mmCIF file of C-alpha atoms and ligand atoms in Angstrom:
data_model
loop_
_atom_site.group_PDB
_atom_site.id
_atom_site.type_symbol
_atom_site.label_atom_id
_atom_site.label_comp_id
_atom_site.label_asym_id
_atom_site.label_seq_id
_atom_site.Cartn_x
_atom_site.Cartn_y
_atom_site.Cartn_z
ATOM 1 C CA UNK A 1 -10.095 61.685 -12.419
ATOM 2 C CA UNK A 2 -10.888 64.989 -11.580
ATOM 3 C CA UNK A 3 -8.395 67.349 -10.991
ATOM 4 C CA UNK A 4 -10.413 70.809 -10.555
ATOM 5 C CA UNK A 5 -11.360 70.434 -6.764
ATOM 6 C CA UNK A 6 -7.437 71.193 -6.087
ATOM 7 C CA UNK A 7 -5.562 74.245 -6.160
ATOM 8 C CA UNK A 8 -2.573 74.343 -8.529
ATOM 9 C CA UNK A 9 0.396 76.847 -9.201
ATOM 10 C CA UNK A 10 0.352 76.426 -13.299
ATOM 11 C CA UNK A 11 4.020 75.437 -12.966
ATOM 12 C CA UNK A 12 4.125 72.306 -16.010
ATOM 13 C CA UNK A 13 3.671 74.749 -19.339
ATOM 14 C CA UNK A 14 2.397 71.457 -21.126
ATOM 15 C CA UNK A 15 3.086 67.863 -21.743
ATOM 16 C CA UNK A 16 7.058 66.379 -21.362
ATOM 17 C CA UNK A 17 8.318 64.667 -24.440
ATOM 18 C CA UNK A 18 7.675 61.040 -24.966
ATOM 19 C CA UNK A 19 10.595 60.050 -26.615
ATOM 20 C CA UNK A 20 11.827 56.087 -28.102
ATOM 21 C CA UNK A 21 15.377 55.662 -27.344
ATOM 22 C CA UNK A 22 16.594 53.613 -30.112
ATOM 23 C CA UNK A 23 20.459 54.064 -29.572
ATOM 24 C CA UNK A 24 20.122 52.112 -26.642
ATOM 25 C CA UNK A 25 17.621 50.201 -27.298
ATOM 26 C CA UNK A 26 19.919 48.310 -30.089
ATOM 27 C CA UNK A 27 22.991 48.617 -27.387
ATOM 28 C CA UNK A 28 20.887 46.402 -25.554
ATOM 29 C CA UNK A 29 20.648 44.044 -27.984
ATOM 30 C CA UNK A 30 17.730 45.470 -29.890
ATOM 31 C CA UNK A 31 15.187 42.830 -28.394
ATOM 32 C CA UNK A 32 12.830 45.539 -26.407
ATOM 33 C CA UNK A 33 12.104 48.852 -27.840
ATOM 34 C CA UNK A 34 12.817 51.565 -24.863
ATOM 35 C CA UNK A 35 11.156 54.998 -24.607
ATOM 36 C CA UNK A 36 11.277 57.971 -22.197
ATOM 37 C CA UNK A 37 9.253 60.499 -20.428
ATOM 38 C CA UNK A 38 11.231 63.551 -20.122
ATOM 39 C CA UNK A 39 10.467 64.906 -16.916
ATOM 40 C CA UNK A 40 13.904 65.746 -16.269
ATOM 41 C CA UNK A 41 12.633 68.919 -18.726
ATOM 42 C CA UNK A 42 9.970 69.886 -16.314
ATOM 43 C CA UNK A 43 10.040 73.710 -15.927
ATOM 44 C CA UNK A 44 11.916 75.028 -12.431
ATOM 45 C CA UNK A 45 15.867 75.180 -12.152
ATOM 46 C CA UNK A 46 17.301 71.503 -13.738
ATOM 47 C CA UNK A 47 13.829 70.225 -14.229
ATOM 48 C CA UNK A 48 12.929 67.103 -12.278
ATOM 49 C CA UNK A 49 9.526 65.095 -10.844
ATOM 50 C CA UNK A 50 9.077 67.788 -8.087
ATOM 51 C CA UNK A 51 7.790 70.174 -10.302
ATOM 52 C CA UNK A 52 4.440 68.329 -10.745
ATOM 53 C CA UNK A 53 4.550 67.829 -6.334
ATOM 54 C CA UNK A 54 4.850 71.179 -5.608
ATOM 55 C CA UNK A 55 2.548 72.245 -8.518
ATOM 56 C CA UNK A 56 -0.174 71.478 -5.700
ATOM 57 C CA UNK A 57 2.190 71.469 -2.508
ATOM 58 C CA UNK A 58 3.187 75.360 -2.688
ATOM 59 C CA UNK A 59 -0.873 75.630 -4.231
ATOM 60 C CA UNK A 60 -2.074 74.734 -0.993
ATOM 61 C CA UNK A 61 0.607 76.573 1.444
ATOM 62 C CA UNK A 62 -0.175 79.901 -0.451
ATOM 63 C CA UNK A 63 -4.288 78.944 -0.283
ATOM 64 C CA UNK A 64 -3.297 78.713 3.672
ATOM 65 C CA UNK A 65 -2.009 82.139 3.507
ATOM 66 C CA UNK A 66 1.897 80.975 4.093
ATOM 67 C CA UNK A 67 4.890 83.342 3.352
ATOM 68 C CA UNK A 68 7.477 80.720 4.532
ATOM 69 C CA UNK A 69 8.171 77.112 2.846
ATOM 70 C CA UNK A 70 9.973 74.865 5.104
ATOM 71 C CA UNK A 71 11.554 71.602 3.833
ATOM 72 C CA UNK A 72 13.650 68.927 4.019
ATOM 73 C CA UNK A 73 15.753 66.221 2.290
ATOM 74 C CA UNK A 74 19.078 64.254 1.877
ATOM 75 C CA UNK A 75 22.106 66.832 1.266
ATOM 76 C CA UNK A 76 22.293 66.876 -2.140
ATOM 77 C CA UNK A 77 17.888 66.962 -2.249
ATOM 78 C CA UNK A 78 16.653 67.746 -5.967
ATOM 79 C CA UNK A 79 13.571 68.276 -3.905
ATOM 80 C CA UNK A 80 15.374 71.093 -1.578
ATOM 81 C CA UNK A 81 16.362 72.540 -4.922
ATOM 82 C CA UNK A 82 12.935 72.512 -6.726
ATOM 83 C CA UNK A 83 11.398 73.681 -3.389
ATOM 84 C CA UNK A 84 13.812 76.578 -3.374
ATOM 85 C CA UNK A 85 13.490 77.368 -6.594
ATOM 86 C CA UNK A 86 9.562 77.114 -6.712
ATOM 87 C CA UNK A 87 9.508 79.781 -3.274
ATOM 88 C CA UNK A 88 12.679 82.089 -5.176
ATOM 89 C CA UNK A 89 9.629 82.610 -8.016
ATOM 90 C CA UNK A 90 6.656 83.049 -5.807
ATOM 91 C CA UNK A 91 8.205 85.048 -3.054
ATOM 92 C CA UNK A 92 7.721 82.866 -0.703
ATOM 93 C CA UNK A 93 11.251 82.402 1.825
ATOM 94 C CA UNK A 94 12.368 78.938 2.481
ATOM 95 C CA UNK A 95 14.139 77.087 5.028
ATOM 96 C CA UNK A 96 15.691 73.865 4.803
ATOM 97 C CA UNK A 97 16.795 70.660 7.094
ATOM 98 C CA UNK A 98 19.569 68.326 5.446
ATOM 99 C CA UNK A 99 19.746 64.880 6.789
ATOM 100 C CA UNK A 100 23.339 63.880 6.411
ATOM 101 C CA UNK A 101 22.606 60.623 5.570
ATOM 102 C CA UNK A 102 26.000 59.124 5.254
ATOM 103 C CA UNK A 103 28.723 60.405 7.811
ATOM 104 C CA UNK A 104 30.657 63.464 7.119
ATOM 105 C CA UNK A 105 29.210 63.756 3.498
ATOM 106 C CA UNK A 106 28.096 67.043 4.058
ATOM 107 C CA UNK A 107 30.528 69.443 2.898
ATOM 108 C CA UNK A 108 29.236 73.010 3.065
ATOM 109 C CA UNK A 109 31.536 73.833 -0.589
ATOM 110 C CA UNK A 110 29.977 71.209 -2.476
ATOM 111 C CA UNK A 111 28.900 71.656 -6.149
ATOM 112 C CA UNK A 112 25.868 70.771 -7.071
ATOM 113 C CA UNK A 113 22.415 71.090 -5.691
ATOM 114 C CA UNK A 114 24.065 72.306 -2.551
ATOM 115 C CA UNK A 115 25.658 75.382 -4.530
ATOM 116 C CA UNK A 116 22.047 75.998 -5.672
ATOM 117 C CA UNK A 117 20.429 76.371 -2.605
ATOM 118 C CA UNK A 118 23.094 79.480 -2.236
ATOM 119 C CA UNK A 119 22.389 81.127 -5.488
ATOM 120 C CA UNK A 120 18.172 80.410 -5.197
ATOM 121 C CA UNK A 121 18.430 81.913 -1.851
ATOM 122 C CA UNK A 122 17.582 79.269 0.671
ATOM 123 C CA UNK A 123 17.624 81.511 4.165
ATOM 124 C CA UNK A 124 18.465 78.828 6.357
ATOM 125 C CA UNK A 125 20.142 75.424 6.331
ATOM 126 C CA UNK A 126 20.425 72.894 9.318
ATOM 127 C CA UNK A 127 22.183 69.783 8.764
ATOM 128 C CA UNK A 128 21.325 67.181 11.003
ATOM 129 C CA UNK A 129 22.568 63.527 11.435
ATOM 130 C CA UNK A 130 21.205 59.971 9.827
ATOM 131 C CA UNK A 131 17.933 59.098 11.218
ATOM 132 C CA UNK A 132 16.820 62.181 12.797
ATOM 133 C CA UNK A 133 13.141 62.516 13.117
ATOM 134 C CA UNK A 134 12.708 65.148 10.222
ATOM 135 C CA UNK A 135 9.347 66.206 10.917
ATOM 136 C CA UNK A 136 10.382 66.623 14.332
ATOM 137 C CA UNK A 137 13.162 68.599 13.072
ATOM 138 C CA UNK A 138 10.819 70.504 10.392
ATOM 139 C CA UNK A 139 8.416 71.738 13.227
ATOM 140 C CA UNK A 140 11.403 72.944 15.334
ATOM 141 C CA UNK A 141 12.499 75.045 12.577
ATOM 142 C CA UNK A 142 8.239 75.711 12.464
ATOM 143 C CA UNK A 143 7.980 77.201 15.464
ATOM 144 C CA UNK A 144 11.114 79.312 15.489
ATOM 145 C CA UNK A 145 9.448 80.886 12.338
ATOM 146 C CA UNK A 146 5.941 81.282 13.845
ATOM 147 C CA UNK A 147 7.577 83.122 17.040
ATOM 148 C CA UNK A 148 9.396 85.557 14.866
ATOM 149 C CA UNK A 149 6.000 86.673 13.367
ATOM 150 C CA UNK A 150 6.145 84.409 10.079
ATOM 151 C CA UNK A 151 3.640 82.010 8.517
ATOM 152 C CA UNK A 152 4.921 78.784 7.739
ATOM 153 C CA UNK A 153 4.084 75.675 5.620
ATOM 154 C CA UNK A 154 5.911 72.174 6.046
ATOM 155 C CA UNK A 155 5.879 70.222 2.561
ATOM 156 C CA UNK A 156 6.986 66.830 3.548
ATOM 157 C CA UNK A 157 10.140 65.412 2.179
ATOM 158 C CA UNK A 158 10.082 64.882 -1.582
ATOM 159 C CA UNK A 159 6.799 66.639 -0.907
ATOM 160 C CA UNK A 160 5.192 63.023 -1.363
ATOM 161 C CA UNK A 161 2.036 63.528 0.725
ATOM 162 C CA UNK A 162 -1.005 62.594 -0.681
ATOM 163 C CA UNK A 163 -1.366 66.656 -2.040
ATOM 164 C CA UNK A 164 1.906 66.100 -3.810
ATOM 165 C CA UNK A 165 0.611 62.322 -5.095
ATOM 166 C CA UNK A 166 -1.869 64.400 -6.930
ATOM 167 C CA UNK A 167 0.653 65.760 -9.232
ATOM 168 C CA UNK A 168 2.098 61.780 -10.582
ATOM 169 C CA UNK A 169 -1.494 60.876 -10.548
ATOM 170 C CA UNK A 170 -2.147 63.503 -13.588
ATOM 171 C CA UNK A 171 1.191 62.301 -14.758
ATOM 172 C CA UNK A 172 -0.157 58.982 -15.732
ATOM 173 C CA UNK A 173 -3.036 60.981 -17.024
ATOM 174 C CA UNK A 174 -1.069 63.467 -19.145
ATOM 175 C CA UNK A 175 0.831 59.974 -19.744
ATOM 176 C CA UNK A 176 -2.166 57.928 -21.216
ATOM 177 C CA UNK A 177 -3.050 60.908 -23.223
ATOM 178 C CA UNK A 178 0.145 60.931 -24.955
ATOM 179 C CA UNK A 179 0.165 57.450 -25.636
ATOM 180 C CA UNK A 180 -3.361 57.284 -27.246
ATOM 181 C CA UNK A 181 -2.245 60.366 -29.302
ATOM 182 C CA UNK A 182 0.791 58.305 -30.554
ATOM 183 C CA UNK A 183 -0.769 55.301 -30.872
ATOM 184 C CA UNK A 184 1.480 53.812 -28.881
ATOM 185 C CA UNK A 185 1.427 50.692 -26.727
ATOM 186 C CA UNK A 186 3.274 50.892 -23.609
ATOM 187 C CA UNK A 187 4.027 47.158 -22.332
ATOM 188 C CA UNK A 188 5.865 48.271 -19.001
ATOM 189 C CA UNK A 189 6.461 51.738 -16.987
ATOM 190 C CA UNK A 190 9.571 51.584 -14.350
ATOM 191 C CA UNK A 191 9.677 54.672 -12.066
ATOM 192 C CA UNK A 192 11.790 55.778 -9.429
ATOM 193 C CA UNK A 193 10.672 54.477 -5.620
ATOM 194 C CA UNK A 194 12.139 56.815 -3.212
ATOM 195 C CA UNK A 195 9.882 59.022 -1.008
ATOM 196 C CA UNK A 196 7.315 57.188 -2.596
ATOM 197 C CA UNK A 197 5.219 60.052 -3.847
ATOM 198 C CA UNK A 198 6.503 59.371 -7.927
ATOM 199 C CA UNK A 199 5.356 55.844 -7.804
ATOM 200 C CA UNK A 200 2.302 56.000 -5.617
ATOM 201 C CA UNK A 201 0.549 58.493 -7.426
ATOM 202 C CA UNK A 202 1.528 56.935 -10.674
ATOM 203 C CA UNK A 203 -0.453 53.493 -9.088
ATOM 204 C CA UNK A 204 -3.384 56.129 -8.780
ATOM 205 C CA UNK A 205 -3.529 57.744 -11.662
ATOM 206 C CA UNK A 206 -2.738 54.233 -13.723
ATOM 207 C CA UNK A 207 -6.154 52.892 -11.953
ATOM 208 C CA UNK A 208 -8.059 55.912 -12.009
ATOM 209 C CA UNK A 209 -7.751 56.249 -16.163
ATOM 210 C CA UNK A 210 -8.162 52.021 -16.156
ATOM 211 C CA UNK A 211 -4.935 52.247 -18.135
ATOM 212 C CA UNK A 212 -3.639 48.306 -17.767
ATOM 213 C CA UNK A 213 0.013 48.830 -18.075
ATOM 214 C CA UNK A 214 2.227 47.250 -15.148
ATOM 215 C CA UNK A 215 4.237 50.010 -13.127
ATOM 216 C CA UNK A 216 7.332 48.731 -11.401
ATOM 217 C CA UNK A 217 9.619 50.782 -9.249
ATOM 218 C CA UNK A 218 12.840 50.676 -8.455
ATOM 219 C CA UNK A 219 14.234 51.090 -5.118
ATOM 220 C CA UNK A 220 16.882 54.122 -4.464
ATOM 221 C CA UNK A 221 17.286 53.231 -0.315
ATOM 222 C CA UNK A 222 14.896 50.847 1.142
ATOM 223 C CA UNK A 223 14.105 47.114 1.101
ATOM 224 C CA UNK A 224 11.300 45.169 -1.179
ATOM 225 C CA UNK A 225 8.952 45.272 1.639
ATOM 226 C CA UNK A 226 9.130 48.263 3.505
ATOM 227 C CA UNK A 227 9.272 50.459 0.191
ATOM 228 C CA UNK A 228 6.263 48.605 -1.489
ATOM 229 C CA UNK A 229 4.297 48.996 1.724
ATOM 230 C CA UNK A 230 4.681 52.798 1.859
ATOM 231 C CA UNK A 231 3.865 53.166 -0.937
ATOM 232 C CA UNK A 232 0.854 51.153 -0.881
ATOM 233 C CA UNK A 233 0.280 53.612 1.966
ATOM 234 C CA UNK A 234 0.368 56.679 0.436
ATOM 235 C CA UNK A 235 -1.109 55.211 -3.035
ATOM 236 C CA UNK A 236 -4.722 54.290 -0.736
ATOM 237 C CA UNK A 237 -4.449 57.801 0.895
ATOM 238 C CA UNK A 238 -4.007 59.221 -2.347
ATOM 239 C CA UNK A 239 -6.723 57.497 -4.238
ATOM 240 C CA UNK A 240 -9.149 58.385 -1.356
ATOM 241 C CA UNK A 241 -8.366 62.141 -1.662
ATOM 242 C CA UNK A 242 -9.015 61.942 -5.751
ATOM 243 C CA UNK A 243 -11.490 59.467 -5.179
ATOM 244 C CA UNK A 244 -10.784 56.728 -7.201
ATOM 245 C CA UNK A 245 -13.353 53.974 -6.841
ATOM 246 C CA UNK A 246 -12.464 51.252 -5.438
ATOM 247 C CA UNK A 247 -8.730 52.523 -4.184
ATOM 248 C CA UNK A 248 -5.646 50.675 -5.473
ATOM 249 C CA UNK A 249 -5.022 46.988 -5.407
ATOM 250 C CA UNK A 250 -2.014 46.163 -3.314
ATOM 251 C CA UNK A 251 -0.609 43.551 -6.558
ATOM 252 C CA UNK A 252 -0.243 47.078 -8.436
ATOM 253 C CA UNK A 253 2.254 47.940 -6.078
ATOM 254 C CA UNK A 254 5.508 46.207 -7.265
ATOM 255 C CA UNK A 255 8.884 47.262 -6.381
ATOM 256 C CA UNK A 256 12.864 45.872 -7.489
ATOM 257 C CA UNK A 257 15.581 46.202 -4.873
ATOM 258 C CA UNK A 258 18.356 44.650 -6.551
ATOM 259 C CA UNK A 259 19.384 47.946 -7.820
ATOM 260 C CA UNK A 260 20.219 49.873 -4.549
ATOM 261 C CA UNK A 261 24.101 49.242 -4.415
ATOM 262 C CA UNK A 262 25.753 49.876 -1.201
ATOM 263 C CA UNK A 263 23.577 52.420 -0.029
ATOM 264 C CA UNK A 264 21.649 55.292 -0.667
ATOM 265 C CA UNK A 265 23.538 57.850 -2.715
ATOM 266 C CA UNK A 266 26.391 55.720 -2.560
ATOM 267 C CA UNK A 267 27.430 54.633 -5.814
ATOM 268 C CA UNK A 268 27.539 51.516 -7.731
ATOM 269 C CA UNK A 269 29.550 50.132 -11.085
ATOM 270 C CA UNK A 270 26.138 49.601 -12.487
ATOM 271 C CA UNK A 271 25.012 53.122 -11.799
ATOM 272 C CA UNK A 272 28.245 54.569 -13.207
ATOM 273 C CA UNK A 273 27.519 52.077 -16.376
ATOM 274 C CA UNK A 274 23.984 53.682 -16.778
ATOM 275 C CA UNK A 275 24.643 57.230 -16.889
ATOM 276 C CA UNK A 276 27.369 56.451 -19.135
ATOM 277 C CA UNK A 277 24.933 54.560 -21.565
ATOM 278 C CA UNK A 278 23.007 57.232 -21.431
ATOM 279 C CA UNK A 279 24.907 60.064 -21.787
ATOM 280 C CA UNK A 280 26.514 58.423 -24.606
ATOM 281 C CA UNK A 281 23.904 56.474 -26.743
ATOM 282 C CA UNK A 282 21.079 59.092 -26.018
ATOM 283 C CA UNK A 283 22.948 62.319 -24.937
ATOM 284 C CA UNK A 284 20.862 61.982 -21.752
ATOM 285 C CA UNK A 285 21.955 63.260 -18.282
ATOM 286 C CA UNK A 286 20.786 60.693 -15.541
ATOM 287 C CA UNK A 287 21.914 61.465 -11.942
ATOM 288 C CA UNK A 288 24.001 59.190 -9.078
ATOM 289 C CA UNK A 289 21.282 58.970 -6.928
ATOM 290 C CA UNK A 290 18.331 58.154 -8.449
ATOM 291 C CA UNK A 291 17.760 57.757 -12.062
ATOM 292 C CA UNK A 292 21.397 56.338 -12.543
ATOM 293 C CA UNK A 293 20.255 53.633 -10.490
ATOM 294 C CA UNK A 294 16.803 52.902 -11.333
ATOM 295 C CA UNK A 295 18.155 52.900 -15.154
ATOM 296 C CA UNK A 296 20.764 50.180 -14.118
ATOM 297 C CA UNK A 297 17.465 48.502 -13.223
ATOM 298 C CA UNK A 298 15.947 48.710 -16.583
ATOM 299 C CA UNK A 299 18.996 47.517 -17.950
ATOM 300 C CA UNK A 300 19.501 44.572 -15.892
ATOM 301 C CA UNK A 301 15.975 43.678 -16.263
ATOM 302 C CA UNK A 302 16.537 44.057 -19.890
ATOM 303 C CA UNK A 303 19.339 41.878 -20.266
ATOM 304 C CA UNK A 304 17.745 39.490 -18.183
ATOM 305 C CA UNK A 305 15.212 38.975 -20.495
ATOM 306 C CA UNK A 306 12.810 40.014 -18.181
ATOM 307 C CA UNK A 307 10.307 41.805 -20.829
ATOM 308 C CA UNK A 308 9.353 39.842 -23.526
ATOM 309 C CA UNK A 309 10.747 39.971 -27.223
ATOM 310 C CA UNK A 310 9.815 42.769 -29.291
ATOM 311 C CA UNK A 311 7.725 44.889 -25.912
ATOM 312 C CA UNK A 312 7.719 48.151 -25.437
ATOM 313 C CA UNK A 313 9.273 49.475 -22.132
ATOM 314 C CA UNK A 314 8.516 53.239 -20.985
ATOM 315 C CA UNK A 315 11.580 54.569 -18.672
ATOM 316 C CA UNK A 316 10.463 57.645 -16.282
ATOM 317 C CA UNK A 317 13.595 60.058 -16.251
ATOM 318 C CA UNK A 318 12.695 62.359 -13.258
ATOM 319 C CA UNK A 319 15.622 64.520 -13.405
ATOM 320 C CA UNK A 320 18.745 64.947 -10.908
ATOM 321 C CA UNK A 321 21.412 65.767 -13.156
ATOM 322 C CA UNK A 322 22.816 68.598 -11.013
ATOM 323 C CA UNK A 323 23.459 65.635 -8.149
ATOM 324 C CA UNK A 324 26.379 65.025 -11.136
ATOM 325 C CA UNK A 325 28.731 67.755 -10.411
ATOM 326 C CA UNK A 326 29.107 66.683 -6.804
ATOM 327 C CA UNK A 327 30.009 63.642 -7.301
ATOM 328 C CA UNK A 328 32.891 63.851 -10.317
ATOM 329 C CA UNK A 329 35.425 61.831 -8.784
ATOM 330 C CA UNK A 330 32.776 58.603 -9.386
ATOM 331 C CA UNK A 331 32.626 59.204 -12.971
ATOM 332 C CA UNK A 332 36.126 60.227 -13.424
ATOM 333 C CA UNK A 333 37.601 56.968 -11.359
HETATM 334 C C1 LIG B 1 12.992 62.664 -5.471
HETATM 335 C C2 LIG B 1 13.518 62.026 -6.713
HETATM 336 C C3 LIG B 1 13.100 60.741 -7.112
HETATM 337 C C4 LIG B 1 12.204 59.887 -6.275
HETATM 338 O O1 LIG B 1 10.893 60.290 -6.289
HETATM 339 P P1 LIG B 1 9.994 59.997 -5.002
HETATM 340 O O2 LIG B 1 8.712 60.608 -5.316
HETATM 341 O O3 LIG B 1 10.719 60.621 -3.839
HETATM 342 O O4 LIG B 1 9.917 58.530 -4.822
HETATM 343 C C5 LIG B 1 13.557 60.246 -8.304
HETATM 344 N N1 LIG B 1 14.406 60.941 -9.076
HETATM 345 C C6 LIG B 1 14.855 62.150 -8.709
HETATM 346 C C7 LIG B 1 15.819 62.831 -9.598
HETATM 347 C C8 LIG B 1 14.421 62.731 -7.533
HETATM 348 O O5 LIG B 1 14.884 63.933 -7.174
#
């Protein structure tokens, strides 16, 4: 794959850690060795897999000549943060639109990535209610912006367009090249499925380096269907753009939705169960939303047997952990 023909923003410093995770792998009953890829210590504030997005998202609005990032995500986005944060360093102001996806969650005090969008010095915030059009709501904010004399660039929620595909398509890249370093035989890779952008390009860039390991995602909101069919989507878009041969094959796209719980963002005992695991066995911070729930995924699936004695099971943290501090009555319970 060749990455050269896109602009970039330099924001990775290097590889994230490829760690085993034997604490919990012998928790688990010591049947299936676990690892983890550390993107939760990607550089920008907290870390987190929108680093490697807007690596080529805020790339291409500056190429455009923007001054103004405009964004959008769920009220406690790690995407609104990293967005924030990513403009705060460039210069660049930003705007945000929070869809308050469960009723009268907002709460304009919260902890949290909400209390960083404050201190990185998000200009404006407009909350509006569960299933708003966001785009829709994006461009109004776009056009406000371009009538007071501004230039302003949309990045798509958890900037997963095929631009921001790119950056999990080098993932698997940077990925492969760690592994064959090690020596290391990964049997099975489970990634977050959310926005879609994490696990599509990580189809891509999977196919494009004719790696052979199975990718499954788990499911933080949507159905089986829906979810592996966007992503599917944006996985074809994406491998068009980097032009890998031959595009993805629709069997790579495989998604769990066991794992959800009640909702998105709303919690579940098994969610709770996995950041405790973590935090405790591995002194890792997973987060409510996402990677607490994806990892009660990989747990289930462990204990189910579903991997087969003695594999070796790669875990992609993507960060989150400052979705924690909003939500300490859960853990405290
Ligand atoms: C956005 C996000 C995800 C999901 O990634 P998508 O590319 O949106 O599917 C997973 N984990 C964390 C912590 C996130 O912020």
């Amino acid at each position: 794959m060749n990455f050269t023909k896109f602009p970039r923003r330099g924001y990775l410093q290097g590889q994230t850690p490829i760690e085993p995770m034997k604490n919990l792998s012998k928790a688990l009953g010591g049947e299936v060795n676990l690892f983890i890829k550390r993107d939760d210590l990607l550089p920008g504030t907290s870390g987190g897999n929108k680093t490697r997005k807007l690596d080529f998202c805020i790339a291409d609005a500056m190429e455009k000549g923007a001054d103004t990032i405009i964004t959008c995500g769920a009220i406690q986005s790690n995407h609104c943060r990293l967005t924030a944060s990513w403009a705060a360093k460039e210069g660049l102001e930003c705007h945000l639109v929070l869809e308050e996806r469960v009723k009268g969650s907002y709460k304009e005090d919260a902890s949290g990535n909400n209390f960083l969008f404050e201190l990185l010095g998000v200009k404006t915030k407009r909350v509006v209610e569960a299933g708003s059009d966001m785009m829709a709501e994006m461009e109004k904010t776009l056009a406000e912006l371009k009538a007071a004399g501004k230039k302003p660039y949309i990045v798509p929620g958890g900037a997963s367009n095929p631009i921001g595909a790119l950056g999990y398509a080098a993932c698997a890249e940077e990925m492969m090249d760690q592994l064959n370093t090690m020596g290391l035989a990964i049997d099975h890779v489970i990634v977050p499925s959310g926005s879609a952008g994490t696990h599509a390009g990580m189809v891509v860039g999977m196919t494009g380096t004719n790696a052979g390991i199975p990718v499954s995602g788990v499911n933080v909101s949507r159905p089986k269907g829906p979810q592996e069919e966007s992503v599917y989507a944006l996985a074809e878009k994406t491998a068009e753009l980097l032009d890998v041969k031959g595009g993805v094959a629709r069997e790579d796209v495989v998604c769990y939705d066991e794992y959800v719980g009640p909702g998105y963002s709303v919690p579940s005992d098994a969610m709770v169960e996995a950041v405790k695991l973590f935090a405790g066995e591995e002194a890792i911070l997973l987060d409510p939303v996402y990677t607490g729930k994806v990892a009660a995924g990989l747990i289930d699936l462990v204990r189910k047997g579903v991997f087969a004695k003695g594999s070796n099971v790669l875990f992609l943290h993507t960060g989150g952990s400052p979705a924690l501090y909003a939500y300490l009555d859960t853990f405290r319970a």
